[in-house]
CSV table of C-alpha atoms and ligand atoms in Angstrom, one decimal:
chain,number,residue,atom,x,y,z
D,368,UNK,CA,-8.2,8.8,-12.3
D,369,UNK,CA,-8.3,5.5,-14.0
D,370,UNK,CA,-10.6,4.2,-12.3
D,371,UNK,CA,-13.0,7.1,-12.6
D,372,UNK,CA,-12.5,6.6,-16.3
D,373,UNK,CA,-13.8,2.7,-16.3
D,374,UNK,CA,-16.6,3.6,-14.4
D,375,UNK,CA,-17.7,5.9,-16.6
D,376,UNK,CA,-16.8,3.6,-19.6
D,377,UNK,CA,-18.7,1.0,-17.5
D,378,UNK,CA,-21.8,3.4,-16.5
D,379,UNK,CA,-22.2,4.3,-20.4
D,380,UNK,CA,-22.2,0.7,-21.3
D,381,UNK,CA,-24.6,-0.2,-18.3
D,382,UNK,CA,-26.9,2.9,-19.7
D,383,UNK,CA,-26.6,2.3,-23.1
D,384,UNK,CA,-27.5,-1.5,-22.9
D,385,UNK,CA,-30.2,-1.5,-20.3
D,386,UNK,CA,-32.1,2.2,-20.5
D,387,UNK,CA,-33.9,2.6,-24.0
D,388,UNK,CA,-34.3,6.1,-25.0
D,389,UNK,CA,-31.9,8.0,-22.4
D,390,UNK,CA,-29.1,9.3,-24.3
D,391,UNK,CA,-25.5,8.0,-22.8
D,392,UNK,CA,-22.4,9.6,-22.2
D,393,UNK,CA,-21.0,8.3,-25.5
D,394,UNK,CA,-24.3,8.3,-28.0
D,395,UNK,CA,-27.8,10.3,-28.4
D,396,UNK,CA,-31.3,8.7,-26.9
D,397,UNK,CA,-32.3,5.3,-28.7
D,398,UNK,CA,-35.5,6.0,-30.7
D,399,UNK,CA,-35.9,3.2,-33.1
D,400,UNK,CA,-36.0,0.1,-32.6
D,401,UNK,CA,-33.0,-0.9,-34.1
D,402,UNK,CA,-30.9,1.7,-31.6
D,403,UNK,CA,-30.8,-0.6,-28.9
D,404,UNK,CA,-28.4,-3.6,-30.9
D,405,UNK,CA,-26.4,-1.1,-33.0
D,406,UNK,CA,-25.3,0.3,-29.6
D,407,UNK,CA,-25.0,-2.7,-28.3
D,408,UNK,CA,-22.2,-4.1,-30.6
D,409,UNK,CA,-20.5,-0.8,-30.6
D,410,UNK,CA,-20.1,-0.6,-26.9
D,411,UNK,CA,-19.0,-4.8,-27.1
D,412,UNK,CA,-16.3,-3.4,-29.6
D,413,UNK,CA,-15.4,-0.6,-27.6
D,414,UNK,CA,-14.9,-2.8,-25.1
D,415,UNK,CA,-13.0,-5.9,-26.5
D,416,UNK,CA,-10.6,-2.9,-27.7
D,417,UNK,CA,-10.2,-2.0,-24.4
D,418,UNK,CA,-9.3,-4.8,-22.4
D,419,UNK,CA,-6.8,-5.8,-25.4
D,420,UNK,CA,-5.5,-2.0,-25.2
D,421,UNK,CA,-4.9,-2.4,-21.7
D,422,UNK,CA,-3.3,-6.2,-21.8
D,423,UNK,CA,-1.3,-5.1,-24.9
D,424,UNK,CA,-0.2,-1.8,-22.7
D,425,UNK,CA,0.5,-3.0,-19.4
D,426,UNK,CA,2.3,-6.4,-20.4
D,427,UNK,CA,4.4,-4.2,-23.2
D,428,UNK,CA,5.5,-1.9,-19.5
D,429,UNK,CA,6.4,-4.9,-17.7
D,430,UNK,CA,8.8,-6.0,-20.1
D,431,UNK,CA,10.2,-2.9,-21.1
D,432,UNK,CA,11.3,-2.7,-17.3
D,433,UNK,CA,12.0,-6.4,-17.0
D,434,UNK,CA,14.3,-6.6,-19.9
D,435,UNK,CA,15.5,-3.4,-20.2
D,436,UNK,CA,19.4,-3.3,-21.0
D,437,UNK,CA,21.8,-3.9,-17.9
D,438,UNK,CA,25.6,-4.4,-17.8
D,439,UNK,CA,25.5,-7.7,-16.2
D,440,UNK,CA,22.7,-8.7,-19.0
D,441,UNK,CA,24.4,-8.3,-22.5
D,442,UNK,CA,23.9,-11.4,-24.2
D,443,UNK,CA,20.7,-13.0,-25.3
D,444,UNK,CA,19.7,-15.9,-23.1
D,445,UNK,CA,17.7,-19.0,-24.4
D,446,UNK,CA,14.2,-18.5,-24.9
D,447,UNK,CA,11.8,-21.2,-25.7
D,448,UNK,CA,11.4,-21.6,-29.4
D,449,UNK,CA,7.7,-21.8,-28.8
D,450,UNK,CA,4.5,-22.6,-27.1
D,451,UNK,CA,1.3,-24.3,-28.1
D,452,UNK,CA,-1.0,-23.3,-25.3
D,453,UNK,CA,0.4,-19.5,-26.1
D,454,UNK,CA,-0.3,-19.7,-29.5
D,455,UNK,CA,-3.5,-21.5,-30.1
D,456,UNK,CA,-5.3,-19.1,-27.3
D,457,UNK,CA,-3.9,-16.0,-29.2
D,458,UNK,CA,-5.5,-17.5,-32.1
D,459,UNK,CA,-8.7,-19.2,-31.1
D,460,UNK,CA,-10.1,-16.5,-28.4
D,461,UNK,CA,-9.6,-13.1,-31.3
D,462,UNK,CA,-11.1,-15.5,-33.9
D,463,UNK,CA,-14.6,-16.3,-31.4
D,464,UNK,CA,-14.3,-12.4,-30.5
D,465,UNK,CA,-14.1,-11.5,-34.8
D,466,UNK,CA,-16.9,-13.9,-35.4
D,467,UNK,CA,-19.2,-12.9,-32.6
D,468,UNK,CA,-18.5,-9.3,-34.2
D,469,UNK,CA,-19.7,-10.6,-37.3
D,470,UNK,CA,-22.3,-12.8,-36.6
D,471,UNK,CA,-24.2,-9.5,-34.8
D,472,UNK,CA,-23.3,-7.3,-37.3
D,473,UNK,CA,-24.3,-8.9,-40.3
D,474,UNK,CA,-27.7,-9.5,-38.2
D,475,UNK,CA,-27.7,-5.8,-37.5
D,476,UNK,CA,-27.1,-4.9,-41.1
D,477,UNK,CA,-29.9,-7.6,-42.4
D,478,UNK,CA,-32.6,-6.1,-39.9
D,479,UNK,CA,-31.6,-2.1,-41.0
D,480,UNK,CA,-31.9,-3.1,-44.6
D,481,UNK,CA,-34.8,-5.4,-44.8
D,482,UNK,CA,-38.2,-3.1,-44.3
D,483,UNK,CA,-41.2,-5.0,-42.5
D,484,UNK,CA,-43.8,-5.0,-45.5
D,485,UNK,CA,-46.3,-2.8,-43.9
D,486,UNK,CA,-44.1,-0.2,-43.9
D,487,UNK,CA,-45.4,3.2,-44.3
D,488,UNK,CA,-43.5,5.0,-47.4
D,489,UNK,CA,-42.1,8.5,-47.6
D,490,UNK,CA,-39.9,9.6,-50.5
D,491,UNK,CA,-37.2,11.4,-49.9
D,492,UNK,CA,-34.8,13.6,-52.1
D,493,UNK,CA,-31.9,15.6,-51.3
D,494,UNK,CA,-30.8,18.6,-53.2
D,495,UNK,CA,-28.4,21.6,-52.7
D,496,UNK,CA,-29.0,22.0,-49.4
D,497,UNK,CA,-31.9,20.7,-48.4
D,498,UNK,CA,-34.0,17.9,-47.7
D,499,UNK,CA,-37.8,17.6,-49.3
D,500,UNK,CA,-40.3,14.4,-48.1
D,501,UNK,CA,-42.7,13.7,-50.4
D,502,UNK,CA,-45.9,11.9,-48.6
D,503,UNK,CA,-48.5,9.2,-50.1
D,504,UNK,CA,-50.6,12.4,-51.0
D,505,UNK,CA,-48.0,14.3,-52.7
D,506,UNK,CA,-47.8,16.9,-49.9
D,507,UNK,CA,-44.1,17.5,-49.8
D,508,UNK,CA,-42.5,19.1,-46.6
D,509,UNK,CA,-38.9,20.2,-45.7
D,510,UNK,CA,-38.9,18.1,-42.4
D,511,UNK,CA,-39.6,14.2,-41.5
D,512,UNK,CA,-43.1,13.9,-40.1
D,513,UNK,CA,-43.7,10.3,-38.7
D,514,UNK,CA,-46.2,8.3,-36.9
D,515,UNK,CA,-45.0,6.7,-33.7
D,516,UNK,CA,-44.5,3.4,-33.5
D,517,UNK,CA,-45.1,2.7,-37.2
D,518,UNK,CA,-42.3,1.2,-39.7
D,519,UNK,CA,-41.6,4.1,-42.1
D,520,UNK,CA,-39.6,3.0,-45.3
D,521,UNK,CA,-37.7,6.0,-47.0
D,522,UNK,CA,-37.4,5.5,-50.8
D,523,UNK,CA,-34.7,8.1,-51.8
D,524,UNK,CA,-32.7,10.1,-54.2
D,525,UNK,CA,-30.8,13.3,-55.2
D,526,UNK,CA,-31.6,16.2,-57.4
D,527,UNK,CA,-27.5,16.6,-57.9
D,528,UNK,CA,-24.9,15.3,-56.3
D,529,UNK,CA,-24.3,12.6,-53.2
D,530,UNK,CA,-26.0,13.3,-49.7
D,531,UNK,CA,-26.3,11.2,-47.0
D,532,UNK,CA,-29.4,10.8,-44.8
D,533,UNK,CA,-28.1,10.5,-40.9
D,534,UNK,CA,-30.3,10.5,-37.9
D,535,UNK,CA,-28.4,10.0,-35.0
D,536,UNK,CA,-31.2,9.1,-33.1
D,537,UNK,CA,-32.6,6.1,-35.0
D,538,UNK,CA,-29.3,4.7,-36.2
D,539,UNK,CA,-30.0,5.1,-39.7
D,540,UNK,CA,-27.5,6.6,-42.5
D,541,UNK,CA,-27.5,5.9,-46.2
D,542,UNK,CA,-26.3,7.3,-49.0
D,543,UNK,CA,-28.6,9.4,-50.9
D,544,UNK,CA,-27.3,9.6,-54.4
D,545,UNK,CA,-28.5,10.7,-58.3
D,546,UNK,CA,-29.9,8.8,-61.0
D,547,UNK,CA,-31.6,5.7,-58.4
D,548,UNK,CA,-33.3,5.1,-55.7
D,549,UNK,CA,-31.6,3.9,-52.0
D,550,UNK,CA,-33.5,3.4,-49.1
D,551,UNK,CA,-33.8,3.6,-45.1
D,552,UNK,CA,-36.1,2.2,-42.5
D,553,UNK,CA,-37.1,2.6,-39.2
D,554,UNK,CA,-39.8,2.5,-36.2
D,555,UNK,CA,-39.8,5.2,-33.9
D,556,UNK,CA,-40.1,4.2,-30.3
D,557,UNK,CA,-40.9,7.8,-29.0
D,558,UNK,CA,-42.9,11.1,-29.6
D,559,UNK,CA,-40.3,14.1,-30.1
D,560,UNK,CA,-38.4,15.8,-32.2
D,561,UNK,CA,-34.7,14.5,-33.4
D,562,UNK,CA,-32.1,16.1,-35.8
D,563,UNK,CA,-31.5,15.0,-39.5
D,564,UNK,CA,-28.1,15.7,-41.5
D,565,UNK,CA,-26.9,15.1,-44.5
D,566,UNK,CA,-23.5,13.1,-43.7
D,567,UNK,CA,-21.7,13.9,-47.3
D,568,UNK,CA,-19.6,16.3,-48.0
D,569,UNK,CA,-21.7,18.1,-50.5
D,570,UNK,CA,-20.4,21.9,-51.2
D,571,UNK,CA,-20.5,25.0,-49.9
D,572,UNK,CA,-23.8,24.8,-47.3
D,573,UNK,CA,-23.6,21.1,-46.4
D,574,UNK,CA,-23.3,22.2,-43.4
D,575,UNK,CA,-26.5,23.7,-43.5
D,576,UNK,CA,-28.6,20.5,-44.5
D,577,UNK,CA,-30.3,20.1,-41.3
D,578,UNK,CA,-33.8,18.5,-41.4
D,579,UNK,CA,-36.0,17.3,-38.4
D,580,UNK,CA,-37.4,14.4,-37.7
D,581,UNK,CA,-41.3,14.8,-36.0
D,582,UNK,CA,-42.4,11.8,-34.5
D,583,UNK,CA,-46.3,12.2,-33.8
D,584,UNK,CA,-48.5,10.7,-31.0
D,585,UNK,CA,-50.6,7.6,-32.3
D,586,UNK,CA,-53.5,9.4,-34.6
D,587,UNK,CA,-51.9,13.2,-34.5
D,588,UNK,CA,-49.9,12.5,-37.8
D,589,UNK,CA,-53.1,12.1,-40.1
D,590,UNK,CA,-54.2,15.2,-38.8
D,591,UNK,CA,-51.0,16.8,-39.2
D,592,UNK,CA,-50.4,15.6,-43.0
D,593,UNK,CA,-54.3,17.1,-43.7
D,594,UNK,CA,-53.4,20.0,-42.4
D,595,UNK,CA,-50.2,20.9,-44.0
D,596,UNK,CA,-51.3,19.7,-47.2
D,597,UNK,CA,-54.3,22.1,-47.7
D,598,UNK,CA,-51.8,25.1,-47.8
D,599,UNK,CA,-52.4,25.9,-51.9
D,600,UNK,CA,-56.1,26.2,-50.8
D,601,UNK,CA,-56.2,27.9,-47.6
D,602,UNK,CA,-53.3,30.5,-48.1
D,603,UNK,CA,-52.8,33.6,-50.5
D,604,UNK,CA,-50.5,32.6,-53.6
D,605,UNK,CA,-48.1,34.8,-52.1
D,606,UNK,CA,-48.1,33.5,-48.5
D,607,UNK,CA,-48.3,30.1,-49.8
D,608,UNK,CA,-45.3,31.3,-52.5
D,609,UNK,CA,-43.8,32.4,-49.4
D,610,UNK,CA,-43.9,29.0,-47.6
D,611,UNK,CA,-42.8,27.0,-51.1
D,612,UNK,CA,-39.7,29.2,-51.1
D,613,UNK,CA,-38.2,28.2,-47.4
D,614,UNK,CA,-39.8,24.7,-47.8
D,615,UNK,CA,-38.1,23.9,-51.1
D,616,UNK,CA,-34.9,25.1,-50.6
D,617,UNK,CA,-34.7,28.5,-52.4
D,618,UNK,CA,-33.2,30.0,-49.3
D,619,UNK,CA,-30.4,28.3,-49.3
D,620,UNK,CA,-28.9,29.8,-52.5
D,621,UNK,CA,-31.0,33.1,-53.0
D,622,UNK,CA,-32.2,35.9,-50.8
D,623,UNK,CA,-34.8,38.5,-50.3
D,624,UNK,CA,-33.0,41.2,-49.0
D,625,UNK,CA,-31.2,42.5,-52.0
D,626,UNK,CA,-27.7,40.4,-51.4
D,627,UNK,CA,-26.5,37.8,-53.5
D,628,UNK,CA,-25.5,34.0,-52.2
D,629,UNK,CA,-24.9,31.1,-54.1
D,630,UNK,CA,-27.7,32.5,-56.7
D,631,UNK,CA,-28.9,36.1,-56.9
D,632,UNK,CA,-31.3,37.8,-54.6
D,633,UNK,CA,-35.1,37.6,-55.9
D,634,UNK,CA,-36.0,40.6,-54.1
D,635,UNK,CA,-37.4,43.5,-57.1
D,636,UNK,CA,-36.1,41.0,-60.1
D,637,UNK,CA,-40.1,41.4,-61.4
D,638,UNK,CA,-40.0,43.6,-64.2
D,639,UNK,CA,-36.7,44.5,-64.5
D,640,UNK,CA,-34.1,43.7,-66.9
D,641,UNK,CA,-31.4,40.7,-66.0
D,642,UNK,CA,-28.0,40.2,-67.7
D,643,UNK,CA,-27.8,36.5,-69.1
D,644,UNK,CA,-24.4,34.7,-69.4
D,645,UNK,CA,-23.7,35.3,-73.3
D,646,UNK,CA,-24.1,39.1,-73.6
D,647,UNK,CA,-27.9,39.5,-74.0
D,648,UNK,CA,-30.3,40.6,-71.5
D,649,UNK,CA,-33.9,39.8,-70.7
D,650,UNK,CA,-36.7,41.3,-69.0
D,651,UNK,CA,-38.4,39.7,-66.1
D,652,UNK,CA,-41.8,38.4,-66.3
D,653,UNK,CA,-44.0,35.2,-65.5
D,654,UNK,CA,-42.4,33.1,-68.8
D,655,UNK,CA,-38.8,33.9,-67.6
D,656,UNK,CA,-39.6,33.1,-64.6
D,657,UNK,CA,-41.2,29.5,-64.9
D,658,UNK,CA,-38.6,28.6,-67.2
D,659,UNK,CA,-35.7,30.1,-64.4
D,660,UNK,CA,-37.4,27.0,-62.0
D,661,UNK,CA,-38.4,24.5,-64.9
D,662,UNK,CA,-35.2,24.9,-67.2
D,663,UNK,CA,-32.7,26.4,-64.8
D,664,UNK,CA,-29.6,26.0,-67.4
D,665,UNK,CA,-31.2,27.5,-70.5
D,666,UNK,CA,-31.2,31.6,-69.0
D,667,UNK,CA,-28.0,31.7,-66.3
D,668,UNK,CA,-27.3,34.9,-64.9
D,669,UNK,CA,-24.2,36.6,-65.6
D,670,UNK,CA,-22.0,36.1,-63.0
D,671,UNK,CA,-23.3,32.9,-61.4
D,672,UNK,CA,-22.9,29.1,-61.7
D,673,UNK,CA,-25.3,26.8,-63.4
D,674,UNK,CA,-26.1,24.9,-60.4
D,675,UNK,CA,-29.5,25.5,-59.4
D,676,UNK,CA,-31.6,22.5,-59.8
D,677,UNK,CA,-34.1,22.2,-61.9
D,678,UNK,CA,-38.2,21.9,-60.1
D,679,UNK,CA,-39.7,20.3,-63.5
D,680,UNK,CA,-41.8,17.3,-61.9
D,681,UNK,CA,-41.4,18.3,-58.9
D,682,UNK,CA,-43.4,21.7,-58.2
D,683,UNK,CA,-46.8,21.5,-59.4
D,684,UNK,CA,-48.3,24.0,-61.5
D,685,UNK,CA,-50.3,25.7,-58.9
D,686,UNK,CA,-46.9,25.5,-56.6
D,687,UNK,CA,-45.0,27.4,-59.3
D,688,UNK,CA,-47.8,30.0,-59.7
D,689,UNK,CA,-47.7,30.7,-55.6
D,690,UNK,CA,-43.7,30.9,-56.2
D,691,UNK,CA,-44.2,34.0,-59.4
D,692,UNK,CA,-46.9,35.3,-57.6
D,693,UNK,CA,-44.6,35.5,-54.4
D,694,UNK,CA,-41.2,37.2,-56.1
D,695,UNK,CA,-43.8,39.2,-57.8
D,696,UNK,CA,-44.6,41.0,-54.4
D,697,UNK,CA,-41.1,41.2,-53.5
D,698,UNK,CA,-39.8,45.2,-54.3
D,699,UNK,CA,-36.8,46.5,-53.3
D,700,UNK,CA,-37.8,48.7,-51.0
D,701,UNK,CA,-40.5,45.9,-48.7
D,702,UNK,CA,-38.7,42.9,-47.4
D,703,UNK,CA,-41.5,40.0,-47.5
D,704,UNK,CA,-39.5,37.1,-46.9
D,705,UNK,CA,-38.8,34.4,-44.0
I,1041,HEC,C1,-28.3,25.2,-55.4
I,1041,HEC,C2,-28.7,26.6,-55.3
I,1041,HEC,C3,-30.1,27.0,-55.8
I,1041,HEC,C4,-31.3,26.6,-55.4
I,1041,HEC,C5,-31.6,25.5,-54.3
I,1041,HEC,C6,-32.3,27.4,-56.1
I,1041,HEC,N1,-31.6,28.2,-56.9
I,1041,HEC,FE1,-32.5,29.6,-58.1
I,1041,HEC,N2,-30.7,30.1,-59.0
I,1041,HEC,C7,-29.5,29.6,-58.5
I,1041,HEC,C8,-28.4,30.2,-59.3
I,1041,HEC,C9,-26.9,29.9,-59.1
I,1041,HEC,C10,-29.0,31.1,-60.2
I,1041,HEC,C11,-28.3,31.9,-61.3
I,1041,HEC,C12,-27.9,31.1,-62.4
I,1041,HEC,C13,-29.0,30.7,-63.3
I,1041,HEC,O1,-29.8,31.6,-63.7
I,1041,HEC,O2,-29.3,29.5,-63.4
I,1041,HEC,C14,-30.5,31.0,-60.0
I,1041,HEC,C15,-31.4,31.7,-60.7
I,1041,HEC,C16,-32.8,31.8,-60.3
I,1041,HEC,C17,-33.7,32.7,-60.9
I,1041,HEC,C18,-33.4,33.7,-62.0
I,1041,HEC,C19,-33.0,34.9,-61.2
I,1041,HEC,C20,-32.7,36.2,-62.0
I,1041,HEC,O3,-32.2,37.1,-61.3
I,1041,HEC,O4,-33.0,36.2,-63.2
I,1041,HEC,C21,-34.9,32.5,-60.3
I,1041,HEC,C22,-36.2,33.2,-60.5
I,1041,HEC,C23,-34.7,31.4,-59.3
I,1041,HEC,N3,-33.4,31.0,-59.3
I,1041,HEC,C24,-35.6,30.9,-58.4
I,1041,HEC,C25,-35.5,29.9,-57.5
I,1041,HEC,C26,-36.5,29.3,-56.7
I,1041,HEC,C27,-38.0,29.8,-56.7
I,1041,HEC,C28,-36.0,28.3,-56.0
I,1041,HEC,C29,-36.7,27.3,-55.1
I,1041,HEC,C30,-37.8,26.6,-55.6
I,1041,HEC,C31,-34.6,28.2,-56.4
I,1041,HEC,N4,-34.3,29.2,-57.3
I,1041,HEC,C32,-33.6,27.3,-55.9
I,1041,HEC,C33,-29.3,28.7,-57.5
I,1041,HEC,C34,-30.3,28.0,-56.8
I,1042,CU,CU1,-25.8,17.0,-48.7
C-alpha cells in the first residue's frame, strides 16, 4: 500500500519533470513554456514535505514506543543537555532547502511577470460573468484565440468587480481587477484547446465564467481573426445581434425565453411598456434601448438590481444597432435566441 503510493508520487514526479505536455497524475498537460519549472518546484516542495513528513512521523512512533510510560521507568533519566552536530544540521540543511525554494521561485515569478518584448498583445476584460478579448483590430471575442508558439501579453481589467484569469494549462493566474490594468503572459507550446476560469469569487454565476483558450497552427490564427472580424459585414443585424448577445455576455444575466435571471428576459420587451424603479413606466423603443446598454443605471427595472454593466466604449455603434435590431425580432411567441 505504501509503497504503491510512492511510486505513484514518484511516477508523477518522473512525468511531470521529464514529459512536456502529458498531463500527470497530480496537474493538467504543460502548454507554455513556463509549465515545465512551475511544476517543477511544486513537485521539489511536494517532495521535501514528504520525506520530512515521513522522518517527523516515523521517528515521532519510535519514541512513543521507546519511551512510553513503564513501572520500572518512572523517573526522568539524564539526557544530554545538547548537541552541536544535532543542531547545526537541523538548521543548516532546512535553511539550503528554504533558499533553494526561493532562489527558483523568485526566478519563476521574474520570468511569469516579465513579457519578452515581441509579445503579441490581447486585452482582456472581465465582467459579470464573462470574459471578452479585445484583438489589435478591435475584433473582440468571448474566447482566447492564440498563435502557437508566439509570446501573447494579456493587458487586463474589469468592468465591475475582481476576477481572476486562470488557465491551468499555461500556469498563469492574475488578478483581474477595476479601475487599472494587470497583466499575464505566456507562449503556447501546443495546438489545442484548454479551459480558462475566472479564480475569484465573484457573485452569483462565477461559476459560470468559463472561457477557452484556442491555440492555432503557425499561420491559421490570421486567418481566423479575418474571419471572425468581418461578422458586422457578412451577417444580418439580427444574426450578427444574435452573435453580440452570447459573445458579450448578455446571456449570462437575461434570457430569450420569456423567464427572468439576474436581469429580465428580452424576449417581446420591443414596443411594450416596462415599469422603471420609481413608479413611472416607459415604453420600449430604439432610444430606451441604447441608453438600457450605454447608461444601464439611469432606467432600472422595477424589481431588479442595478448591476448590469454599462457597454459605453465598448460596443461600437454598428454593434449596438445589430443588438436593437436583434431584441427587435424577438416576440413572445418565436424564440430566436442561442
Ligand atoms: C451582470 C448582469 C447583466 C449583464 C451582463 C447584462 N445585463 Fe442587461 N440588465 C441587467 C439587469 C439586472 C437589468 C435590469 C436593471 C436595469 O434596468 O438596469 C438589465 C436591463 C437591461 C435592459 C432593459 C430591459 C427592460 O426590460 O427594460 C436591456 C435592453 C438590457 N439589459 C440589455 C442587455 C444587453 C444587450 C446585454 C449584453 C450586451 C446586457 N444587457 C448585459 C443585467 C445585465
Ligand atoms: Cu469572475
Amino acid at each position: 500500500m505504501m509503497v504503491e503510493i510512492i511510486e505513484r508520487l514518484l511516477s508523477g514526479v518522473a512525468s511531470g519533470v521529464l514529459e512536456l505536455g502529458e498531463p500527470s497524475f497530480w496537474l493538467p498537460p504543460q502548454v507554455s513554456t513556463v509549465a515545465r519549472s512551475v511544476d517543477w518546484l511544486f513537485y521539489f516542495i511536494l517532495g521535501v514535505s514528504i520525506v520530512f513528513f515521513l522522518i517527523i512521523v516515523v521517528v515521532m512512533g519510535i519514541f512513543l514506543v521507546k519511551y512510553r510510560r513503564r513501572e520500572d521507568r518512572l523517573d526522568a533519566e539524564e539526557t544530554p543537555r545538547h548537541n552541536l552536530a544535532l543542531e547545526i544540521s537541523w538548521s543548516v540543511i532546512p535553511l539550503a532547502l528554504v533558499v533553494i525554494i526561493f532562489f527558483f521561485g523568485f526566478k519563476g515569478f521574474l520570468d511569469i511577470s516579465t513579457p519578452p518584448a515581441n509579445a503579441y498583445e490581447i486585452y482582456v476584460e472581465g465582467q459579470k460573468w464573462n470574459w471578452s478579448f479585445a484583438y489589435p483590430n478591435g475584433y473582440v471575442d468571448a474566447d482566447l484565440h492564440v498563435p502557437v508558439d508566439r509570446p501573447v501579453r494579456l493587458v487586463m481589467s474589469s468592468a465591475d468587480v475582481i476576477h481572476s484569469l486562470y488557465v491551468p494549462a499555461f500556469r498563469i493566474k492574475n488578478d483581474v481587477v477595476p479601475g487599472r490594468y494587470s497583466h499575464a503572459w505566456f507562449e503556447a507550446t501546443e495546438v489545442g484547446e484548454y479551459e480558462l476560469f475566472c479564480a475569484e469569487y465573484c457573485g452569483t454565476s462565477h461559476s459560470d465564467m468559463i472561457a477557452h483558450v484556442v491555440v492555432h497552427p503557425p499561420g491559421e490564427f490570421e486567418t481566423w481573426l479575418e474571419k471572425a472580424s468581418n461578422f458586422l459585414e457578412t451577417m444580418t443585424p439580427v444574426d450578427a445581434g444574435r452573435k453580440l448577445y452570447s459573445l458579450r455576455g448578455c446571456q449570462q444575466c437575461h434570457s430569450v425565453d420569456g423567464t427572468a435571471k439576474v436581469g429580465p428576459t428580452l424576449s417581446g420587451i420591443f414596443g411594450h411598456d416596462v415599469s422603471l424603479v420609481g413608479g413611472q413606466s416607459i415604453v420600449v423603443d430604439e432610444n430606451y434601448l441604447r441608453r438600457s446598454l450605454l447608461e444601464p443605471a439611469v432606467d432600472v427595472v422595477a424589481g431588479y438590481e442595478p448591476v448590469m454593466p454599462t457597454y459605453q466604449g465598448r460596443l461600437k455603434d454598428g454593434e449596438i444597432n445589430a443588438i436593437i435590431e436583434y431584441i427587435k425580432s424577438l416576440t413572445d411567441e418565436e424564440e430566436g435566441g442561442p
